[in-house]
XYZ file of C-alpha atoms in Angstrom:
741
model
C 46.483 56.950 78.571
C 46.462 55.364 75.259
C 43.800 52.912 76.370
C 41.579 56.293 77.741
C 42.580 57.813 74.363
C 40.665 55.253 71.919
C 38.093 54.514 74.627
C 39.423 51.020 75.520
C 39.507 49.369 78.921
C 43.235 49.167 80.542
C 44.413 45.730 81.584
C 44.347 45.440 85.347
C 48.516 44.704 85.913
C 51.034 45.975 87.645
C 53.853 45.554 84.690
C 54.212 47.492 81.620
C 52.787 46.092 78.650
C 53.963 43.595 76.440
C 55.014 44.792 72.461
C 51.457 42.503 71.090
C 49.521 44.355 74.333
C 50.654 47.722 73.015
C 49.938 46.757 69.485
C 46.404 45.542 70.238
C 45.874 48.772 72.191
C 46.709 51.227 69.369
C 44.903 48.787 66.978
C 45.370 50.692 63.385
C 45.721 54.476 64.713
C 48.882 56.325 64.141
C 50.745 57.628 67.238
C 52.372 60.643 67.983
C 54.391 60.120 71.421
C 56.007 63.448 72.821
C 57.999 63.126 75.885
C 59.152 66.383 77.307
C 62.325 66.396 80.106
C 62.425 62.651 79.844
C 65.072 62.623 82.334
C 63.040 64.386 85.119
C 60.143 61.635 84.427
C 62.635 58.788 85.152
C 64.612 60.465 87.957
C 61.506 61.105 89.782
C 60.607 57.152 90.242
C 62.093 56.358 93.834
C 61.942 52.405 93.551
C 64.792 50.835 91.242
C 62.724 48.209 89.722
C 59.878 50.774 88.460
C 62.540 52.694 87.068
C 64.085 49.778 85.443
C 60.623 48.717 83.831
C 59.779 52.339 82.350
C 63.334 52.527 80.974
C 62.650 48.942 79.163
C 59.162 49.863 78.123
C 60.917 52.930 76.253
C 63.241 50.668 74.842
C 60.510 48.881 73.546
C 58.397 51.488 71.834
C 61.426 53.284 70.564
C 62.614 50.062 68.901
C 59.002 49.835 67.390
C 58.769 53.333 66.465
C 62.112 52.845 64.726
C 60.682 49.647 62.491
C 56.939 51.075 62.177
C 55.091 54.173 60.647
C 52.715 53.718 62.987
C 54.625 55.401 66.288
C 56.501 58.725 65.860
C 58.175 59.521 69.095
C 59.888 62.789 70.165
C 61.706 62.963 73.190
C 63.495 65.947 74.473
C 66.853 65.235 76.312
C 69.609 66.899 77.985
C 72.229 64.494 77.109
C 72.501 60.907 75.809
C 75.330 59.524 78.405
C 73.079 58.432 80.972
C 69.510 56.641 80.863
C 67.023 57.175 79.374
C 69.259 58.964 76.601
C 71.481 56.163 76.029
C 68.591 53.562 75.333
C 67.039 55.766 72.794
C 70.591 56.326 71.568
C 70.791 52.704 70.479
C 68.045 53.046 67.872
C 70.039 55.407 65.972
C 67.209 58.475 66.298
C 67.312 61.462 64.213
C 68.529 63.977 66.540
C 68.076 67.837 66.713
C 70.853 69.441 69.230
C 70.514 73.005 70.255
C 74.473 73.258 70.623
C 74.466 76.657 69.293
C 74.190 79.670 71.578
C 71.773 81.355 69.181
C 69.428 78.549 68.995
C 69.905 78.093 72.924
C 69.147 81.539 73.407
C 66.147 81.548 71.011
C 64.508 78.617 73.214
C 65.333 80.552 76.341
C 63.737 83.496 75.153
C 60.554 81.321 73.519
C 60.248 79.835 77.110
C 60.597 83.629 79.186
C 58.259 85.584 77.137
C 54.921 84.298 75.765
C 55.177 87.398 73.186
C 58.266 86.168 71.640
C 57.245 85.510 68.191
C 55.584 88.060 67.518
C 58.399 90.615 68.881
C 59.932 92.480 66.395
C 63.763 92.106 66.426
C 64.468 95.313 65.320
C 62.333 97.185 67.901
C 65.579 97.427 70.294
C 67.976 98.974 68.075
C 67.671 102.636 69.482
C 68.275 100.961 72.927
C 71.190 98.930 71.864
C 72.960 101.595 69.816
C 72.721 103.855 72.856
C 74.485 101.553 75.201
C 76.949 100.212 72.594
C 77.866 103.675 72.168
C 78.442 104.864 75.563
C 80.448 101.584 76.049
C 82.393 102.338 72.755
C 83.442 105.685 74.205
C 85.673 104.133 77.082
C 86.362 100.520 75.548
C 87.648 99.695 72.239
C 85.277 96.961 70.868
C 83.871 95.578 67.403
C 80.333 97.700 67.710
C 78.818 95.991 64.660
C 79.515 92.388 66.055
C 78.208 93.508 69.559
C 75.205 94.970 68.098
C 74.566 91.909 65.611
C 74.969 89.598 69.033
C 72.677 92.057 70.977
C 69.977 91.633 69.039
C 69.773 88.081 69.205
C 70.094 88.106 73.147
C 67.761 91.355 73.902
C 66.461 91.795 76.433
C 69.934 90.129 78.084
C 73.208 91.407 77.059
C 75.827 89.003 75.397
C 77.787 88.320 78.855
C 75.174 87.492 80.686
C 73.947 84.905 78.153
C 77.230 83.702 77.819
C 77.665 83.002 81.481
C 74.042 81.216 81.575
C 74.994 79.212 78.517
C 78.539 78.352 78.711
C 80.272 79.150 82.192
C 77.714 77.643 84.321
C 77.119 74.518 82.722
C 80.991 74.339 82.740
C 80.981 74.467 86.494
C 78.179 71.720 86.771
C 75.083 74.165 86.093
C 72.423 74.698 88.726
C 71.083 72.013 90.762
C 67.803 72.336 89.841
C 66.986 71.230 85.864
C 65.252 74.834 84.853
C 67.611 76.434 87.289
C 69.025 78.367 84.221
C 65.597 79.566 83.393
C 64.558 80.128 86.924
C 67.633 82.553 87.379
C 66.994 84.414 84.330
C 63.094 84.740 84.712
C 63.824 86.468 88.293
C 66.279 88.626 86.721
C 63.363 89.476 84.592
C 60.727 89.663 87.636
C 63.406 92.154 89.268
C 64.046 94.339 86.416
C 61.144 94.372 83.600
C 59.764 97.832 84.898
C 63.309 99.768 85.589
C 65.745 98.430 82.935
C 66.193 98.672 79.271
C 68.564 95.638 79.410
C 69.791 93.089 81.775
C 73.118 92.347 82.431
C 75.626 90.258 85.056
C 75.236 93.255 87.244
C 71.370 92.842 87.680
C 71.933 89.293 89.518
C 71.582 91.559 92.444
C 72.928 90.530 96.036
C 70.042 92.403 97.783
C 67.520 89.666 96.351
C 66.817 86.375 98.253
C 65.910 84.541 95.389
C 69.266 85.214 93.429
C 71.203 84.105 96.590
C 69.627 80.903 97.046
C 70.048 79.837 93.322
C 73.718 81.481 93.319
C 74.381 79.079 96.174
C 74.241 75.842 93.936
C 77.542 77.523 92.247
C 79.307 78.267 95.482
C 81.145 75.281 96.084
C 83.289 76.577 99.088
C 79.672 78.033 100.365
C 81.088 81.101 101.825
C 82.215 83.397 98.900
C 78.641 84.976 98.564
C 78.521 85.805 101.940
C 81.692 87.335 101.906
C 80.809 89.434 98.616
C 77.465 90.446 100.564
C 79.775 91.693 103.721
C 81.950 93.961 101.272
C 78.978 95.116 99.495
C 77.058 96.202 102.738
C 80.377 97.642 104.013
C 80.858 100.094 101.143
C 77.376 100.832 100.149
C 77.890 104.346 101.960
C 80.842 105.052 100.412
C 79.455 103.490 96.715
C 76.676 104.206 95.113
C 76.807 101.525 92.552
C 78.052 98.957 95.414
C 75.310 96.583 94.488
C 75.591 96.325 90.877
C 79.512 96.224 91.262
C 79.798 93.525 93.835
C 77.202 91.289 91.860
C 78.946 91.348 88.664
C 82.215 90.625 90.164
C 80.858 87.770 92.128
C 78.653 86.249 89.075
C 81.913 86.043 86.981
C 83.918 84.723 90.513
C 81.513 82.249 90.981
C 81.524 81.000 86.972
C 84.885 81.470 86.266
C 87.917 78.852 86.340
C 91.142 79.576 88.213
C 92.880 80.698 84.991
C 90.305 82.729 84.213
C 88.867 83.823 87.565
C 86.754 87.252 88.139
C 86.278 89.489 85.273
C 88.432 92.506 83.273
C 87.912 96.438 83.794
C 86.313 96.460 79.999
C 83.855 93.606 80.769
C 82.812 95.092 83.731
C 82.477 98.214 82.173
C 79.881 97.088 79.553
C 78.072 95.347 82.600
C 77.537 98.368 84.480
C 78.033 101.390 82.507
C 74.822 102.910 81.316
C 73.305 106.200 80.566
C 72.464 106.481 84.504
C 75.932 105.295 85.535
C 78.937 107.549 84.205
C 82.279 106.195 84.316
C 83.646 108.268 87.325
C 80.798 106.185 89.516
C 82.684 103.017 87.913
C 85.937 104.164 88.590
C 85.004 105.196 92.292
C 83.547 101.803 92.385
C 86.927 99.937 91.660
C 89.140 102.150 93.552
C 87.038 102.130 96.504
C 86.781 97.987 96.513
C 90.451 97.924 95.680
C 91.396 99.871 99.080
C 88.540 98.911 101.463
C 86.898 95.547 100.445
C 88.646 92.738 102.289
C 87.470 89.818 100.135
C 87.736 91.703 96.645
C 91.295 90.959 95.002
C 93.468 92.148 91.961
C 95.193 90.090 89.880
C 96.667 92.650 86.739
C 93.561 94.097 85.147
C 91.238 91.233 86.633
C 89.201 91.741 89.437
C 87.198 88.892 91.775
C 85.957 87.927 94.886
C 87.859 85.203 97.442
C 87.520 83.764 100.640
C 90.710 84.605 101.621
C 90.755 87.949 103.344
C 93.265 90.890 102.622
C 94.612 92.129 105.501
C 95.518 95.270 104.395
C 92.014 96.198 102.815
C 90.527 94.834 106.170
C 92.468 97.514 108.144
C 92.021 99.946 105.468
C 88.172 99.965 105.982
C 88.201 99.460 109.526
C 90.354 102.304 109.858
C 87.350 104.452 108.872
C 85.917 104.145 111.881
C 88.742 105.788 113.963
C 89.244 109.150 112.213
C 87.897 110.860 115.157
C 90.522 109.054 117.665
C 93.594 109.733 115.418
C 94.740 112.505 117.071
C 94.584 111.574 120.832
C 96.778 108.302 119.683
C 99.333 110.413 117.876
C 99.909 112.478 120.726
C 99.873 109.374 122.953
C 102.411 108.104 120.685
C 104.576 111.040 120.843
C 104.719 111.010 124.515
C 105.561 107.333 125.252
C 107.041 105.937 122.162
C 109.334 109.091 120.584
C 109.680 111.454 123.402
C 109.615 109.050 126.063
C 108.093 111.001 128.887
C 104.603 110.927 129.953
C 104.448 112.174 133.327
C 105.434 116.192 132.812
C 104.890 116.474 128.815
C 101.732 118.155 127.210
C 101.383 118.111 123.286
C 100.327 121.890 122.584
C 96.517 122.332 121.437
C 95.629 125.758 122.971
C 97.525 128.111 125.455
C 94.620 127.547 127.917
C 94.708 123.749 127.699
C 98.476 123.416 127.841
C 98.633 125.864 131.007
C 95.848 123.616 132.760
C 97.831 120.389 132.259
C 101.204 122.030 133.186
C 99.744 123.310 136.523
C 98.993 119.995 137.120
C 102.554 118.463 136.774
C 105.591 118.528 139.182
C 106.716 122.084 139.184
C 110.414 121.222 140.457
C 111.202 119.386 137.432
C 111.327 120.686 133.727
C 107.985 120.291 131.962
C 107.697 119.678 128.384
C 105.435 121.658 126.018
C 105.707 119.479 122.340
C 103.887 121.706 119.928
C 103.170 119.937 116.724
C 103.487 123.007 114.617
C 105.619 126.211 115.001
C 103.584 128.445 117.425
C 103.055 132.479 116.937
C 104.978 134.707 119.217
C 101.749 135.213 121.142
C 100.955 131.720 121.734
C 104.551 131.402 123.317
C 103.955 134.649 125.251
C 100.685 133.096 126.487
C 102.057 129.841 127.503
C 104.236 131.184 130.051
C 102.010 134.180 131.114
C 100.837 134.122 134.923
C 103.114 130.636 135.103
C 105.076 129.630 138.177
C 108.575 128.241 137.680
C 108.478 129.111 134.275
C 112.185 128.906 133.246
C 111.499 124.890 133.928
C 108.901 125.003 131.107
C 110.563 123.834 127.688
C 108.586 124.767 124.650
C 109.507 121.972 121.651
C 108.643 122.856 118.200
C 109.486 120.911 114.786
C 112.406 122.463 112.903
C 110.624 121.853 110.141
C 108.513 125.074 109.663
C 105.853 123.585 107.519
C 105.315 120.434 109.478
C 101.534 120.005 111.088
C 101.755 117.066 113.663
C 97.837 116.966 114.120
C 96.799 117.972 110.749
C 99.221 116.233 108.630
C 96.969 113.844 106.310
C 99.771 110.935 105.859
C 100.373 110.988 109.998
C 96.600 110.933 110.536
C 96.154 108.127 108.096
C 98.732 105.701 109.546
C 97.221 106.360 113.012
C 93.448 105.387 112.332
C 95.089 102.132 110.184
C 96.918 101.256 113.375
C 94.299 101.817 115.788
C 92.187 99.531 113.301
C 95.112 97.065 113.006
C 95.565 96.623 116.634
C 92.035 96.505 117.450
C 91.722 93.518 114.778
C 94.532 91.511 115.894
C 93.012 91.499 119.397
C 89.754 90.736 118.136
C 90.856 87.547 115.880
C 91.253 84.129 116.716
C 93.353 83.260 113.867
C 97.212 83.357 114.689
C 97.863 84.231 111.087
C 95.295 86.842 110.794
C 96.907 88.383 114.145
C 100.235 88.289 112.897
C 99.218 89.721 109.595
C 97.421 92.802 111.594
C 100.352 93.180 114.220
C 102.900 93.405 111.441
C 100.341 96.201 109.659
C 100.459 98.154 112.944
C 104.279 98.182 113.403
C 105.069 99.075 110.010
C 102.425 101.879 109.857
C 103.552 102.937 113.104
C 107.303 103.399 112.095
C 105.796 105.568 109.531
C 104.432 107.949 111.896
C 107.396 107.746 114.206
C 109.683 108.185 111.124
C 107.597 111.363 109.932
C 107.736 113.130 113.096
C 111.429 112.368 113.733
C 112.330 113.492 110.202
C 110.406 116.978 110.943
C 113.106 117.762 113.885
C 113.088 119.121 117.128
C 114.373 122.694 118.248
C 113.577 124.493 121.791
C 112.817 127.770 122.481
C 115.677 129.769 124.147
C 114.312 132.409 125.900
C 116.738 135.871 125.414
C 114.015 138.315 127.048
C 110.253 137.897 128.261
C 109.058 141.144 127.370
C 105.490 142.618 128.724
C 103.990 141.437 125.471
C 104.848 139.308 122.753
C 106.513 142.271 120.557
C 108.776 142.780 122.885
C 110.051 139.114 123.757
C 113.393 138.058 122.294
C 113.806 134.125 121.698
C 115.821 132.070 119.570
C 114.895 128.506 117.891
C 117.924 126.026 118.922
C 118.125 122.777 117.500
C 118.265 119.211 119.758
C 119.294 116.037 118.778
C 117.490 113.815 115.950
C 116.837 111.196 118.443
C 113.760 113.330 119.630
C 113.740 111.508 123.192
C 113.589 113.462 126.343
C 116.778 111.889 127.607
C 118.815 113.122 124.568
C 117.328 116.562 124.878
C 118.119 116.741 128.351
C 121.254 115.685 127.356
C 121.729 118.474 124.950
C 120.753 121.051 127.180
C 123.090 119.756 130.038
C 126.069 119.717 127.489
C 125.499 121.793 124.788
C 123.377 124.827 126.185
C 123.532 125.118 129.787
C 126.314 123.193 131.216
C 127.770 123.526 134.469
C 130.343 126.636 133.123
C 127.393 128.372 131.424
C 125.589 128.696 134.630
C 128.829 129.215 137.189
C 129.433 132.262 134.425
C 126.368 133.510 134.995
C 126.136 133.532 138.881
C 129.761 135.249 138.465
C 127.969 138.121 136.359
C 125.401 138.537 139.237
C 127.358 138.230 142.309
C 126.407 141.203 143.988
C 123.172 139.944 143.606
C 123.449 136.782 145.279
C 125.474 137.555 147.929
C 123.888 137.553 151.431
C 121.051 135.045 149.735
C 120.250 131.670 151.075
C 121.434 129.015 148.102
C 117.687 128.088 147.823
C 116.473 131.220 147.124
C 118.975 131.737 143.984
C 117.806 128.276 143.095
C 114.489 129.294 142.853
C 115.159 132.375 141.014
C 116.949 130.539 138.261
C 114.110 128.002 137.965
C 111.621 131.059 137.679
C 113.442 133.684 135.571
C 112.942 133.286 131.435
C 116.312 134.614 130.137
C 118.416 133.168 132.666
C 120.168 129.646 131.747
C 117.603 126.638 132.177
C 118.560 124.442 135.129
C 117.926 121.307 133.489
C 118.787 119.273 136.511
C 118.033 119.794 140.218
C 121.160 120.167 141.459
C 122.549 122.594 138.349
C 122.798 125.704 140.274
C 124.062 124.104 143.439
C 126.481 122.572 141.980
C 127.549 125.970 140.021
C 127.707 127.278 143.282
C 129.890 124.650 145.354
C 132.399 125.504 142.536
C 132.717 128.938 142.599
C 133.325 128.483 146.358
C 135.906 126.390 145.543
C 137.506 128.830 143.630
C 137.007 131.368 145.954
C 134.931 133.384 144.217
C 132.401 133.414 147.169
C 131.939 132.149 150.514
C 129.296 129.528 152.153
C 128.198 130.585 155.637
C 126.245 127.516 157.528
C 125.542 126.377 160.927
C 127.915 123.778 160.590
C 130.712 125.915 159.386
C 132.253 128.848 156.753
C 133.581 127.400 153.853
C 135.763 129.393 151.023
C 137.954 127.812 148.664
C 137.039 124.034 148.931
C 133.839 122.477 148.301
C 131.643 122.739 151.078
C 131.113 119.534 153.081
C 127.422 119.985 153.304
C 124.649 117.801 152.147
C 122.310 119.199 149.466
C 119.584 120.077 151.887
C 122.141 121.684 153.995
C 123.436 123.875 151.103
C 120.175 124.826 150.394
C 119.817 126.478 153.646
C 123.222 128.139 153.514
C 124.181 131.616 152.924
C 126.251 133.235 150.353
C 128.863 135.583 151.483
C 131.997 137.403 150.170
C 134.844 134.995 150.044
C 137.503 135.050 152.937
C 140.585 133.468 154.333
C 139.871 130.118 156.063
C 142.150 129.153 158.749
C 143.336 125.659 158.003
C 144.286 123.532 160.990
C 148.276 122.988 161.128
C 149.182 119.220 160.570
C 150.244 117.452 163.408
C 154.120 116.515 163.674
C 155.224 112.937 164.084
C 157.190 112.610 167.212
C 160.714 111.549 166.840
C 161.181 107.393 166.431
C 163.976 105.513 168.906
C 166.060 103.667 166.552
C 165.356 99.709 167.342
C 169.278 99.214 166.708
C 171.407 102.056 168.643
C 168.460 102.643 171.041
C 168.749 106.613 170.712
C 166.586 109.030 169.312
C 168.881 110.229 166.703
C 170.338 107.237 165.199
C 174.270 106.830 165.423
C 174.239 103.667 163.728
C 176.642 103.757 160.714
C 174.561 103.628 157.354
C 174.253 99.838 155.820
C 175.638 99.354 152.259
C 172.182 99.884 150.389
C 171.135 96.629 148.687
C 169.461 96.857 145.152
C 165.689 97.132 145.537
C 163.624 95.209 142.656
C 160.172 95.391 141.268
C 158.114 92.613 142.783
C 155.894 92.797 139.341
C 158.375 93.045 136.654
C 161.640 92.229 138.427
C 163.670 95.089 137.566
C 165.541 97.186 139.411
C 164.190 100.461 137.361
C 160.376 99.353 137.514
C 158.948 99.104 134.037
C 155.449 98.530 135.099
C 152.799 100.685 133.187
C 152.136 103.565 135.562
C 148.647 104.037 136.923
C 146.297 107.172 137.152
C 143.293 108.019 138.496
C 140.397 109.320 136.245
C 136.768 110.865 137.697
C 133.902 110.467 135.669
C 130.388 112.061 136.962
C 127.417 110.819 135.285
C 124.577 114.005 135.465
C 121.223 113.450 137.208
C 118.802 111.228 135.312
C 115.244 110.431 135.838
C 115.183 106.628 136.131
C 117.432 103.592 137.073
C 117.222 102.293 133.550
C 118.439 105.680 131.738
C 121.145 106.199 134.343
C 122.356 102.497 133.757
C 122.516 103.134 129.764
C 124.591 106.661 130.101
C 126.935 104.942 132.444
C 127.178 101.891 130.164
C 127.513 104.504 127.052
C 130.563 106.422 128.747
C 132.474 103.088 130.388
C 132.660 102.131 126.769
C 136.017 104.385 126.297
C 137.506 102.551 129.625
C 137.476 98.990 128.163
C 140.749 98.554 130.066
C 140.271 100.155 133.483
C 139.538 99.175 136.901
C 136.847 100.934 138.690
C 137.902 101.387 142.529
C 135.265 103.718 143.671
C 131.711 104.517 142.797
C 129.034 107.088 144.713
C 125.239 106.454 144.212
C 123.543 109.652 144.707
C 119.446 109.959 144.688
C 118.067 113.176 145.247
C 114.173 113.518 145.714
C 112.445 116.761 145.953
C 108.513 117.597 145.983
C 106.618 120.443 147.463
C 102.843 120.711 148.167
C 102.027 116.761 148.680
C 98.732 116.459 149.089
C 99.041 113.408 151.043
C 102.336 111.801 152.618
C 101.003 108.517 152.253
C 101.588 108.555 148.351
C 104.991 108.111 148.959
C 107.092 105.166 149.541
C 107.339 104.484 152.884
C 111.013 104.669 152.616
C 111.172 108.003 152.309
C 107.810 109.081 154.351
C 108.063 106.521 157.118
C 104.558 106.419 158.901
C 104.090 110.261 158.332
C 100.771 111.413 156.380
C 98.799 114.317 155.568
C 100.198 117.585 153.596
C 103.776 118.372 153.707
C 106.830 118.756 151.256
C 109.885 116.402 150.914
C 113.781 116.732 150.280
C 115.481 113.640 150.514
C 119.468 113.044 149.789
C 120.995 109.350 149.760
C 124.616 108.675 148.898
C 125.866 105.435 148.573
C 129.678 104.406 148.095
C 131.536 101.094 147.107
C 134.983 100.484 147.182
C 136.773 97.507 145.627
C 137.716 96.932 142.228
C 134.323 96.399 139.697
C 133.977 95.881 136.204
C 131.247 97.591 134.054
C 129.005 94.685 134.019
C 129.308 94.936 138.092
C 128.821 98.482 137.973
C 125.413 97.952 135.759
C 124.206 95.173 138.385
C 124.596 97.493 140.872
C 122.700 100.062 139.367
C 120.111 97.581 138.490
C 119.994 96.832 142.438
C 119.216 100.826 143.849
C 116.332 101.704 145.592
C 113.084 102.373 142.994
C 111.969 105.992 143.817
C 109.466 107.459 141.135
C 110.353 110.958 140.496
C 113.896 110.749 142.348
C 116.946 111.823 140.344
C 120.161 109.207 140.163
C 123.362 110.260 139.332
C 126.811 108.832 140.164
C 130.477 109.347 140.462
C 133.296 106.834 139.425
C 136.781 106.828 139.945
C 138.608 104.469 137.738
C 142.413 103.447 137.287
C 143.577 103.613 134.012
C 147.082 103.148 132.714
C 148.874 106.419 132.497
C 149.594 107.112 128.795
C 153.455 107.298 127.842
C 154.408 105.823 130.897
């Protein structure tokens, strides 16, 4: 180039010129050499030998320039710690450093804008004043200092220039030497026609060029994708999602662990403008904190992180399941809280409730769980026109203000439980699965606790009138446990025990006489205002008791019974007639024939009486026995709808007889079902080989005698035949030590 400049022919050689050759080339001319971005010129040389030759030539001319006024050398360098900067440093050159932010900013503006030198620095004052005034309403700041800096950095905000000139170089900078200029230049290209100023919020995550350059700063390689994912998820809910996420990400990529992300006040000055008010900003923070799974909050600082927050993930996914929340709550009430699904409906409307009730087994209690207090018209309409309606039990919340299917907290927890369970099913990470399952369990427990806290009452019918105005009811409280078994136990023990049904039958003796037991049983199942027969043998058991007491008599083809328990099965008793009491002839007890004395041979013993010998007890060895006396205690477990329920109740009732021995136990199974569409759907042990339509009534009694422990009884219960829809009960005889004796 030098030979060409001076019209001389360059020598034909590969290596660089020697100093004499260089002097000969320039002759008497004075030369100014400008070497711009010298590092780049050296780095692009792939051959290390040629690179070394160029550095040697640079050293030669720099030393010559230092000794001679014939050559003046200007070189722009990014640093003097590496070649070629370290070579030039040896000659002790005069160095001009642009390490002042103000100077660096001028260089940037000069490189980006061709009219920078002609630009009037005071012309953007109205714009700067407008923005600073807006920020000053919400943030405490030094307005004069900020305005002064803004004039130096305009159109870029001081916060953006600080990131480019301080934070990014501290993190290693962009891979491209001109990366910072390219990044700012791209922001100018994106915003020059729309923005008055350019802030970190304008580093848009919707622009591919921005994303490519930011990947130089993403050491982990995945933070940008996480931020974009959260931004896209929240864009429908947050109008400024792109600007907010872009600003937070830029601070997250350029900050160190001790100062990661950005404070609220800094973000506010980056985002707030005449077009964006404080409410939109606060809404963005709230929604990102709540729904953005990779958005983290540490005190007053916000950042993105590759570590996912399971709570936020669940919260965001829960938005997809708001229409499934009610169905989930209904299933939860039936399966986990009330623990009865086959005969339970959660009230939505009278018509819907009646339709579902008609599909259940009408010989058993059918439960209607109302998520709120019903009106009297709704209660009346549920029962209107229904069959066997005294076996329909309406349950309502004790808390008159509770609204199960419109309670905001309950619905929100339900959507979170659904979302957490779906996320747990879809992840392969064991730790994430554990987190999601933990959230699902916690929120589901909140739902259960909320529903149980509302309490439970049942509608006790005193009178069912021709219309709702004539109805008479009482709302009776049920146990806090809320399960079907506890509700049934309360009905049997507190409201409709055997004594209540027996007394009600006694008050209607003239009506029940000359009728079959099954007709009376059907009447009690159907008539509102009568005691509720909470288990299938409630009425028949009361009739047996009336017969045993002599209040009524029982007529059957197998015999007539009065003042004793009829020796009839449940099926036989159902077909027996109730009659007035009568005197029943008891057969005389047979007299034992006289015995012949083995000593004297006479029927009337003529032997002299021997001297009685003292008799001692074989156990205690005393003439007067001091052994504790025994007595027999009877224990009855009322019918249960499952083997597990029977086992639990039996174990609970036997706890008060820890030292007792069980000598007799009678297991009773009762199964009754009518209008069966196809008998083949029943277990073969009940129907044999029969099929087609029919009715089934089956009764099984299994008696075990011996000496059994509590655990053995529980094992026997578990071994009973499992018949879905059957009632299980048992009678136990225990031998206990007699008190006081």
